[in-house]
Amino acid sequence: MPDNFRVGVAGLIHDHVWGMLRWWKEQDGAELVAAADPNAPLLEKIAGEFAVTHTYRSYQEMLDREELDILTVATDNAGTADIVEAAAAKRIHVVSEKPMAATLHQAQRMVDACRKASVELMINWPTAWSPAIQTVDRLVHEGAIGRVHKVKYLAAHQGPKEIGCTPYFYTWLYDADRNGAGALMDYCCYGSDFAAHWLGRPASVVGVSGTLVKEGFPVDDNAVILMKYPHAFGVAEASWTQQAPDGSANPSLFGSDGTLSVIGGRVRLAREQREPEFFDPDPPSPGRRNGAEYLVSCLRAGAPVEGMCSAETSLIAQEILQAGLESAREGREIRLS
């Protein structure tokens, strides 16, 4: 185990990468040493803001010339699998931005490559580092609301371009081949990951998607995925046309003994014949404050990545997304074999 993990970055066109880079810059026992992206302005940005001087126009050249322990992947969804396979072949641990890929086949390739190489594969879901979500997760596992039978989550904003995403990012988000869909892939992924984490793999999936507001838009701007389990439902909603928050609970979890939800950053716990409790979330525990810290803590402890960011949970989320997309296209319920 190295005293100092050498970290490389493959791809700078997923805007989430800049937050991850700040985490790596502040992480004890890790050093940002190299970056690869075909866009020269982005290489100049990472050199200027993060003092990464070893920059490359291709990830293949970076992997050939650098000795890396961890690779952060932040390219388009369709390009992620190739990079992960190349990193795994060199026994490099990987953390990739959400969702796993553009297709289930690509996601499975990622899992297979990392398992074969015995390296960790972590998917960075930003929701995993939310203090409120972590508190909800703790309460669920403590049995605060009994057996969970419904999980619902809405991810929404005005649209990637409208909220200020860079052209490097929104260009591929608006490309169905590079993204996998539109809002369905980009934003139903969060609810799918929550359902996969708290409920597991569904028996069947129904999806609907459409371009409801943005005329002439190349991909869907709204989508809903319903997951059916033997004794539970999961609901993932996505919108790139919501002009303002509606102030409702999000996410909401319904159980045999009560309901858990997040409202305005606070946790609400409601149980029968009791007044609802509102409380501030617990601060994240050391090792779980962000994705860089969590991966390093797992590697130091020799422990696998678990929970929402694990490859296993994220693969189920990808299966839900693909089934939702197929259902929306074909107008039928998709049963998972």
mmCIF file of N, CA and C in Angstrom, residues 116-176:
data_model
loop_
_atom_site.group_PDB
_atom_site.id
_atom_site.type_symbol
_atom_site.label_atom_id
_atom_site.label_comp_id
_atom_site.label_asym_id
_atom_site.label_seq_id
_atom_site.Cartn_x
_atom_site.Cartn_y
_atom_site.Cartn_z
ATOM 1 N N LYS A 116 -11.733 -8.816 -12.603
ATOM 2 C CA LYS A 116 -10.637 -9.636 -13.133
ATOM 3 C C LYS A 116 -9.293 -9.145 -12.629
ATOM 4 N N ALA A 117 -9.148 -7.826 -12.538
ATOM 5 C CA ALA A 117 -7.883 -7.238 -12.110
ATOM 6 C C ALA A 117 -7.767 -7.086 -10.595
ATOM 7 N N SER A 118 -8.844 -7.379 -9.866
ATOM 8 C CA SER A 118 -8.879 -7.227 -8.407
ATOM 9 C C SER A 118 -8.576 -5.793 -7.977
ATOM 10 N N VAL A 119 -9.198 -4.837 -8.687
ATOM 11 C CA VAL A 119 -9.090 -3.434 -8.301
ATOM 12 C C VAL A 119 -10.475 -2.914 -7.968
ATOM 13 N N GLU A 120 -10.511 -1.851 -7.181
ATOM 14 C CA GLU A 120 -11.784 -1.272 -6.770
ATOM 15 C C GLU A 120 -12.361 -0.404 -7.888
ATOM 16 N N LEU A 121 -13.675 -0.498 -8.032
ATOM 17 C CA LEU A 121 -14.426 0.370 -8.932
ATOM 18 C C LEU A 121 -15.488 1.070 -8.104
ATOM 19 N N MET A 122 -15.396 2.372 -8.017
ATOM 20 C CA MET A 122 -16.363 3.168 -7.258
ATOM 21 C C MET A 122 -17.036 4.152 -8.202
ATOM 22 N N ILE A 123 -18.358 4.295 -8.070
ATOM 23 C CA ILE A 123 -19.108 5.279 -8.832
ATOM 24 C C ILE A 123 -19.425 6.438 -7.903
ATOM 25 N N ASN A 124 -19.031 7.639 -8.307
ATOM 26 C CA ASN A 124 -19.221 8.805 -7.449
ATOM 27 C C ASN A 124 -20.617 9.387 -7.645
ATOM 28 N N TRP A 125 -21.527 9.041 -6.728
ATOM 29 C CA TRP A 125 -22.863 9.634 -6.693
ATOM 30 C C TRP A 125 -22.824 10.803 -5.721
ATOM 31 N N PRO A 126 -22.970 12.037 -6.178
ATOM 32 C CA PRO A 126 -22.898 13.184 -5.262
ATOM 33 C C PRO A 126 -23.859 13.087 -4.088
ATOM 34 N N THR A 127 -25.024 12.458 -4.305
ATOM 35 C CA THR A 127 -26.000 12.320 -3.231
ATOM 36 C C THR A 127 -25.458 11.502 -2.057
ATOM 37 N N ALA A 128 -24.484 10.655 -2.311
ATOM 38 C CA ALA A 128 -23.947 9.800 -1.247
ATOM 39 C C ALA A 128 -23.252 10.602 -0.162
ATOM 40 N N TRP A 129 -22.828 11.830 -0.470
ATOM 41 C CA TRP A 129 -22.080 12.633 0.507
ATOM 42 C C TRP A 129 -22.960 13.681 1.176
ATOM 43 N N SER A 130 -24.259 13.637 0.889
ATOM 44 C CA SER A 130 -25.201 14.547 1.535
ATOM 45 C C SER A 130 -25.411 14.135 2.989
ATOM 46 N N PRO A 131 -25.193 15.033 3.959
ATOM 47 C CA PRO A 131 -25.443 14.678 5.358
ATOM 48 C C PRO A 131 -26.876 14.205 5.587
ATOM 49 N N ALA A 132 -27.855 14.827 4.920
ATOM 50 C CA ALA A 132 -29.246 14.423 5.115
ATOM 51 C C ALA A 132 -29.486 13.007 4.587
ATOM 52 N N ILE A 133 -28.940 12.702 3.411
ATOM 53 C CA ILE A 133 -29.117 11.359 2.840
ATOM 54 C C ILE A 133 -28.413 10.323 3.713
ATOM 55 N N GLN A 134 -27.240 10.650 4.205
ATOM 56 C CA GLN A 134 -26.535 9.713 5.082
ATOM 57 C C GLN A 134 -27.321 9.461 6.360
ATOM 58 N N THR A 135 -27.976 10.491 6.893
ATOM 59 C CA THR A 135 -28.786 10.318 8.097
ATOM 60 C C THR A 135 -30.008 9.465 7.806
ATOM 61 N N VAL A 136 -30.663 9.704 6.680
ATOM 62 C CA VAL A 136 -31.789 8.858 6.280
ATOM 63 C C VAL A 136 -31.334 7.409 6.154
ATOM 64 N N ASP A 137 -30.197 7.189 5.523
ATOM 65 C CA ASP A 137 -29.683 5.828 5.339
ATOM 66 C C ASP A 137 -29.445 5.143 6.682
ATOM 67 N N ARG A 138 -28.865 5.890 7.616
ATOM 68 C CA ARG A 138 -28.636 5.316 8.950
ATOM 69 C C ARG A 138 -29.950 4.923 9.611
ATOM 70 N N LEU A 139 -30.939 5.800 9.546
ATOM 71 C CA LEU A 139 -32.222 5.523 10.182
ATOM 72 C C LEU A 139 -32.929 4.331 9.532
ATOM 73 N N VAL A 140 -32.812 4.215 8.216
ATOM 74 C CA VAL A 140 -33.399 3.058 7.536
ATOM 75 C C VAL A 140 -32.776 1.771 8.054
ATOM 76 N N HIS A 141 -31.445 1.761 8.129
ATOM 77 C CA HIS A 141 -30.767 0.546 8.572
ATOM 78 C C HIS A 141 -30.973 0.261 10.061
ATOM 79 N N GLU A 142 -31.315 1.284 10.830
ATOM 80 C CA GLU A 142 -31.651 1.075 12.239
ATOM 81 C C GLU A 142 -33.091 0.621 12.424
ATOM 82 N N GLY A 143 -33.863 0.578 11.342
ATOM 83 C CA GLY A 143 -35.248 0.121 11.418
ATOM 84 C C GLY A 143 -36.236 1.173 11.862
ATOM 85 N N ALA A 144 -35.896 2.443 11.698
ATOM 86 C CA ALA A 144 -36.758 3.521 12.209
ATOM 87 C C ALA A 144 -38.140 3.516 11.581
ATOM 88 N N ILE A 145 -38.252 3.050 10.332
ATOM 89 C CA ILE A 145 -39.574 3.026 9.678
ATOM 90 C C ILE A 145 -39.967 1.617 9.252
ATOM 91 N N GLY A 146 -39.311 0.618 9.832
ATOM 92 C CA GLY A 146 -39.664 -0.760 9.507
ATOM 93 C C GLY A 146 -39.213 -1.154 8.110
ATOM 94 N N ARG A 147 -39.976 -2.048 7.499
ATOM 95 C CA ARG A 147 -39.639 -2.517 6.151
ATOM 96 C C ARG A 147 -40.035 -1.458 5.126
ATOM 97 N N VAL A 148 -39.064 -1.026 4.325
ATOM 98 C CA VAL A 148 -39.322 -0.007 3.311
ATOM 99 C C VAL A 148 -40.067 -0.624 2.137
ATOM 100 N N HIS A 149 -41.193 0.006 1.750
ATOM 101 C CA HIS A 149 -41.957 -0.526 0.619
ATOM 102 C C HIS A 149 -42.145 0.476 -0.511
ATOM 103 N N LYS A 150 -41.573 1.682 -0.356
ATOM 104 C CA LYS A 150 -41.602 2.633 -1.463
ATOM 105 C C LYS A 150 -40.480 3.644 -1.287
ATOM 106 N N VAL A 151 -39.762 3.886 -2.384
ATOM 107 C CA VAL A 151 -38.707 4.891 -2.419
ATOM 108 C C VAL A 151 -38.987 5.802 -3.605
ATOM 109 N N LYS A 152 -39.000 7.108 -3.374
ATOM 110 C CA LYS A 152 -39.329 8.063 -4.433
ATOM 111 C C LYS A 152 -38.342 9.219 -4.409
ATOM 112 N N TYR A 153 -37.861 9.591 -5.608
ATOM 113 C CA TYR A 153 -36.913 10.706 -5.694
ATOM 114 C C TYR A 153 -37.083 11.446 -7.016
ATOM 115 N N LEU A 154 -37.104 12.768 -6.941
ATOM 116 C CA LEU A 154 -37.158 13.641 -8.109
ATOM 117 C C LEU A 154 -35.863 14.429 -8.210
ATOM 118 N N ALA A 155 -35.217 14.346 -9.375
ATOM 119 C CA ALA A 155 -34.061 15.188 -9.670
ATOM 120 C C ALA A 155 -34.478 16.152 -10.771
ATOM 121 N N ALA A 156 -34.322 17.446 -10.542
ATOM 122 C CA ALA A 156 -34.885 18.407 -11.494
ATOM 123 C C ALA A 156 -34.179 19.752 -11.427
ATOM 124 N N HIS A 157 -34.112 20.401 -12.575
ATOM 125 C CA HIS A 157 -33.709 21.791 -12.706
ATOM 126 C C HIS A 157 -34.173 22.289 -14.076
ATOM 127 N N GLN A 158 -33.750 23.485 -14.459
ATOM 128 C CA GLN A 158 -34.230 24.078 -15.713
ATOM 129 C C GLN A 158 -33.610 23.433 -16.948
ATOM 130 N N GLY A 159 -32.499 22.747 -16.791
ATOM 131 C CA GLY A 159 -31.782 22.157 -17.907
ATOM 132 C C GLY A 159 -30.298 22.418 -17.768
ATOM 133 N N PRO A 160 -29.444 21.518 -18.278
ATOM 134 C CA PRO A 160 -27.994 21.680 -18.109
ATOM 135 C C PRO A 160 -27.457 23.010 -18.629
ATOM 136 N N LYS A 161 -27.852 23.406 -19.811
ATOM 137 C CA LYS A 161 -27.369 24.674 -20.359
ATOM 138 C C LYS A 161 -27.886 25.844 -19.536
ATOM 139 N N GLU A 162 -29.150 25.769 -19.156
ATOM 140 C CA GLU A 162 -29.790 26.871 -18.432
ATOM 141 C C GLU A 162 -29.181 27.109 -17.056
ATOM 142 N N ILE A 163 -28.707 26.066 -16.385
ATOM 143 C CA ILE A 163 -28.153 26.252 -15.043
ATOM 144 C C ILE A 163 -26.663 26.568 -15.067
ATOM 145 N N GLY A 164 -26.070 26.623 -16.276
ATOM 146 C CA GLY A 164 -24.687 27.053 -16.368
ATOM 147 C C GLY A 164 -23.660 25.971 -16.584
ATOM 148 N N CYS A 165 -24.078 24.767 -16.943
ATOM 149 C CA CYS A 165 -23.099 23.737 -17.286
ATOM 150 C C CYS A 165 -22.275 24.203 -18.485
ATOM 151 N N THR A 166 -21.047 23.764 -18.564
ATOM 152 C CA THR A 166 -20.183 24.179 -19.666
ATOM 153 C C THR A 166 -20.611 23.498 -20.962
ATOM 154 N N PRO A 167 -20.278 24.083 -22.103
ATOM 155 C CA PRO A 167 -20.566 23.407 -23.378
ATOM 156 C C PRO A 167 -19.907 22.035 -23.500
ATOM 157 N N TYR A 168 -18.748 21.863 -22.860
ATOM 158 C CA TYR A 168 -18.100 20.555 -22.887
ATOM 159 C C TYR A 168 -19.013 19.482 -22.292
ATOM 160 N N PHE A 169 -19.780 19.882 -21.295
ATOM 161 C CA PHE A 169 -20.663 18.952 -20.584
ATOM 162 C C PHE A 169 -21.997 18.808 -21.302
ATOM 163 N N TYR A 170 -22.705 19.918 -21.519
ATOM 164 C CA TYR A 170 -24.052 19.784 -22.051
ATOM 165 C C TYR A 170 -24.078 19.301 -23.504
ATOM 166 N N THR A 171 -22.978 19.487 -24.233
ATOM 167 C CA THR A 171 -22.959 18.983 -25.611
ATOM 168 C C THR A 171 -23.175 17.478 -25.655
ATOM 169 N N TRP A 172 -22.508 16.748 -24.765
ATOM 170 C CA TRP A 172 -22.706 15.299 -24.799
ATOM 171 C C TRP A 172 -23.942 14.859 -24.019
ATOM 172 N N LEU A 173 -24.394 15.662 -23.051
ATOM 173 C CA LEU A 173 -25.655 15.334 -22.392
ATOM 174 C C LEU A 173 -26.825 15.387 -23.373
ATOM 175 N N TYR A 174 -26.712 16.236 -24.393
ATOM 176 C CA TYR A 174 -27.777 16.379 -25.386
ATOM 177 C C TYR A 174 -27.595 15.422 -26.569
ATOM 178 N N ASP A 175 -26.685 14.474 -26.449
ATOM 179 C CA ASP A 175 -26.424 13.467 -27.483
ATOM 180 C C ASP A 175 -26.826 12.101 -26.927
ATOM 181 N N ALA A 176 -27.859 11.493 -27.496
ATOM 182 C CA ALA A 176 -28.393 10.239 -26.945
ATOM 183 C C ALA A 176 -27.375 9.114 -26.970
#
